[in-house]
Short mmCIF file of C-alpha atoms in Angstrom, two decimals:
data_model
loop_
_atom_site.label_atom_id
_atom_site.label_comp_id
_atom_site.label_asym_id
_atom_site.label_seq_id
_atom_site.Cartn_x
_atom_site.Cartn_y
_atom_site.Cartn_z
CA LEU A 1 12.58 25.74 8.76
CA THR A 2 16.31 26.11 9.42
CA SER A 3 15.56 27.58 12.84
CA MET A 4 13.02 24.85 13.71
CA PRO A 5 14.93 21.58 14.25
CA LEU A 6 11.88 19.48 15.16
CA LEU A 7 9.85 20.56 12.14
CA LYS A 8 12.85 20.14 9.84
CA ARG A 9 13.58 16.63 11.15
CA TYR A 10 9.94 15.66 10.83
CA LEU A 11 9.73 16.92 7.25
CA VAL A 12 12.78 14.88 6.21
CA ALA A 13 11.32 11.78 7.90
CA TYR A 14 8.00 12.41 6.17
CA PHE A 15 9.76 12.67 2.81
CA PHE A 16 11.23 9.19 3.15
CA TYR A 17 8.34 7.21 4.60
CA ASN A 18 5.81 8.99 2.39
CA MET A 19 7.95 8.12 -0.64
CA GLY A 20 7.28 4.49 0.22
CA VAL A 21 3.57 5.04 0.93
CA GLN A 22 2.92 6.87 -2.33
CA THR A 23 4.89 4.35 -4.37
CA VAL A 24 2.96 1.44 -2.86
CA MET A 25 -0.34 3.21 -3.53
CA LEU A 26 0.54 3.90 -7.16
CA ALA A 27 2.30 0.62 -7.98
CA ALA A 28 0.18 -1.89 -6.03
CA THR A 29 -2.20 -2.72 -8.86
CA LEU A 30 0.66 -2.96 -11.34
CA TYR A 31 2.43 -5.36 -8.97
CA GLY A 32 -0.75 -7.37 -8.48
CA LYS A 33 -1.43 -7.65 -12.20
CA SER A 34 2.01 -8.18 -13.70
CA GLU A 35 3.96 -9.88 -10.91
CA LEU A 36 1.25 -11.79 -9.03
CA ALA A 37 -1.15 -12.45 -11.96
CA ILE A 38 -4.18 -11.29 -9.96
CA PRO A 39 -7.27 -10.97 -12.20
CA ALA A 40 -8.28 -7.40 -13.10
CA GLU A 41 -11.77 -7.87 -11.59
CA PHE A 42 -10.28 -8.66 -8.20
CA LEU A 43 -7.84 -5.73 -8.46
CA ILE A 44 -10.81 -3.39 -8.87
CA ILE A 45 -12.45 -4.91 -5.80
CA ALA A 46 -9.15 -4.59 -3.89
CA ILE A 47 -8.96 -0.88 -4.74
CA LEU A 48 -12.48 -0.39 -3.38
CA ILE A 49 -11.63 -2.40 -0.24
CA ILE A 50 -8.55 -0.23 0.33
CA GLN A 51 -10.60 2.97 0.10
CA LEU A 52 -13.30 1.70 2.47
CA ILE A 53 -10.92 0.28 5.06
CA ALA A 54 -8.92 3.54 5.05
CA ILE A 55 -11.80 5.26 6.89
CA PRO A 56 -11.84 3.10 10.06
CA GLY A 57 -8.03 2.96 9.81
CA ALA A 58 -7.83 6.75 10.07
CA PHE A 59 -10.09 6.71 13.15
CA ALA A 60 -8.18 3.86 14.83
CA ILE A 61 -4.78 5.48 14.26
CA SER A 62 -6.19 8.78 15.51
CA LYS A 63 -7.18 7.04 18.76
CA LEU A 64 -3.71 5.49 18.95
CA SER A 65 -2.09 8.92 18.57
CA GLU A 66 -4.25 10.25 21.42
CA LYS A 67 -2.84 7.54 23.68
CA ILE A 68 0.85 7.47 22.70
CA GLY A 69 1.41 10.72 20.78
CA ASN A 70 1.63 11.56 17.10
CA LEU A 71 5.28 10.71 16.46
CA LYS A 72 5.06 7.32 18.22
CA ALA A 73 1.84 6.50 16.36
CA LEU A 74 3.56 7.39 13.09
CA MET A 75 6.43 5.07 14.02
CA VAL A 76 3.93 2.25 14.60
CA CYS A 77 2.38 2.92 11.16
CA VAL A 78 5.78 2.98 9.45
CA ALA A 79 6.72 -0.30 11.16
CA VAL A 80 3.52 -1.85 9.77
CA TRP A 81 4.52 -0.61 6.30
CA VAL A 82 7.87 -2.39 6.67
CA PHE A 83 6.03 -5.67 7.35
CA ILE A 84 3.69 -4.97 4.40
CA CYS A 85 6.72 -4.78 2.09
CA ILE A 86 8.10 -8.04 3.46
CA ASP A 87 4.74 -9.80 3.14
CA ALA A 88 4.19 -8.45 -0.41
CA PHE A 89 7.56 -9.90 -1.41
CA PHE A 90 6.44 -13.39 -0.33
CA VAL A 91 2.86 -13.39 -1.73
CA PRO A 92 2.68 -16.43 -4.05
CA LYS A 93 1.72 -15.80 -7.65
CA GLY A 94 -2.05 -15.98 -8.13
CA ASN A 95 -2.88 -16.06 -4.40
CA ILE A 96 -5.97 -13.84 -4.34
CA VAL A 97 -6.72 -14.40 -0.64
CA GLN A 98 -3.30 -13.33 0.61
CA PHE A 99 -3.30 -10.36 -1.78
CA GLY A 100 -6.74 -9.36 -0.46
CA ILE A 101 -5.59 -9.55 3.15
CA LEU A 102 -2.52 -7.50 2.28
CA ALA A 103 -4.70 -4.93 0.48
CA SER A 104 -6.87 -4.66 3.61
CA VAL A 105 -3.84 -3.97 5.82
CA VAL A 106 -2.55 -1.42 3.28
CA GLY A 107 -5.92 0.34 3.31
CA PHE A 108 -6.05 0.40 7.10
CA VAL A 109 -2.65 2.04 7.58
CA MET A 110 -2.87 4.17 4.43
CA GLY A 111 -5.80 6.23 5.70
CA GLY A 112 -4.23 6.62 9.12
CA ILE A 113 -0.73 7.56 8.07
CA GLN A 114 -1.90 10.21 5.62
CA SER A 115 -4.21 11.99 8.05
CA LEU A 116 -1.80 11.65 10.97
CA SER A 117 1.14 12.94 8.92
CA ARG A 118 -0.71 16.12 7.97
CA SER A 119 -2.03 16.74 11.48
CA THR A 120 1.41 16.13 13.01
CA TYR A 121 2.97 18.65 10.63
CA SER A 122 0.34 21.24 11.50
CA LYS A 123 0.88 20.64 15.25
CA LEU A 124 4.65 21.09 14.88
CA MET A 125 4.29 24.34 12.93
CA PRO A 126 4.73 27.57 14.88
CA GLU A 127 1.77 29.88 15.28
CA THR A 128 1.66 31.85 12.07
CA LYS A 129 -0.72 33.44 9.60
CA ASP A 130 1.45 32.19 6.74
CA THR A 131 0.43 28.54 6.80
CA ALA A 132 0.55 28.41 2.98
CA SER A 133 4.35 28.76 3.02
CA PHE A 134 4.75 25.97 5.55
CA PHE A 135 2.39 23.63 3.74
CA SER A 136 4.08 24.35 0.42
CA PHE A 137 7.21 22.66 1.84
CA TYR A 138 5.03 19.74 2.90
CA ASP A 139 3.33 19.42 -0.50
CA VAL A 140 6.55 19.81 -2.49
CA SER A 141 8.27 17.09 -0.43
CA GLU A 142 5.27 14.83 -1.11
CA LYS A 143 5.41 15.43 -4.89
CA ILE A 144 9.19 14.95 -5.07
CA GLY A 145 8.78 11.78 -3.00
CA ILE A 146 6.24 10.38 -5.46
CA VAL A 147 8.55 10.98 -8.44
CA THR A 148 11.62 9.64 -6.63
CA GLY A 149 9.86 6.56 -5.27
CA LEU A 150 8.37 5.60 -8.62
CA PHE A 151 11.70 6.21 -10.34
CA PHE A 152 13.48 3.82 -7.94
CA PHE A 153 10.67 1.27 -8.24
CA GLY A 154 10.90 1.30 -12.04
CA PHE A 155 14.69 1.45 -12.08
CA LEU A 156 15.07 -1.56 -9.77
CA THR A 157 12.42 -3.49 -11.67
CA GLU A 158 14.31 -2.86 -14.91
CA LEU A 159 17.65 -3.66 -13.28
CA THR A 160 16.55 -6.92 -11.60
CA GLY A 161 13.74 -7.97 -13.91
CA SER A 162 11.40 -8.43 -10.93
CA GLN A 163 8.99 -6.13 -9.15
CA ARG A 164 9.38 -8.28 -6.04
CA THR A 165 12.86 -6.87 -5.53
CA SER A 166 11.51 -3.35 -5.98
CA VAL A 167 8.81 -3.97 -3.36
CA LEU A 168 11.39 -5.25 -0.91
CA ALA A 169 13.61 -2.23 -1.66
CA LEU A 170 10.71 0.09 -0.73
CA MET A 171 11.21 -1.21 2.79
CA VAL A 172 14.45 0.82 2.89
CA PHE A 173 12.48 4.08 2.50
CA PHE A 174 10.26 3.10 5.40
CA LEU A 175 13.24 2.13 7.58
CA ILE A 176 14.97 5.45 6.86
CA GLY A 177 11.71 7.26 7.67
CA PHE A 178 11.35 5.27 10.91
CA PHE A 179 14.83 6.16 12.14
CA LEU A 180 14.35 9.79 11.14
CA LEU A 181 11.12 9.84 13.15
CA LEU A 182 13.15 8.57 16.13
CA TYR A 183 15.55 11.43 15.47
CA ALA A 184 12.63 13.89 15.41
CA LYS A 185 11.33 12.36 18.65
CA SER A 186 14.69 13.07 20.30
CA ALA A 187 14.42 16.73 19.22
CA GLN A 188 10.90 16.82 20.68
CA ARG A 189 12.23 15.50 24.01
CA LYS A 190 15.00 18.11 24.08
CA LEU A 191 12.53 20.91 23.37
CA SER A 192 10.18 19.71 26.12
CA LEU A 193 13.06 19.82 28.61
CA LEU A 194 13.79 23.48 27.82
#
């Protein structure tokens, strides 16, 4: 990886934005139940909606990547995640409709960003028979991101007494990931000029 600047930059960007994605996926129901007072029955329905909407989301984002390229499509997805964090911060307590709409948007970009992230990584890898070594870096960064993201979410919730602040702070991970994707895009441009 040290001799592959584009792949290295992408992996660091992936670490940050995926930290936000995984934390949202794992903490969304907790946020809905404890902070927004959404009934458990609706949370179960929201989880099902997220899973179902992820399928057309993956197809739509795949089509977007065909038109504008993988890195740009990932930047669009990460930008949507930033707006999701902002919207989640402002959802009024007990507002099932707004929470449901937000869950639908989360599902749509969740399916797309996960599939596009993995395919982008595999496209950026050099031709090799040792794909396991390359994907071990990918998987380890994902697992460390999950632990780190949840730690910060819990730490900020404990520090501020509100999960709303933690949700808004997740936006920082997405913004860092977005700018690191721009940095990776600049490396891609330089390599295409060579």
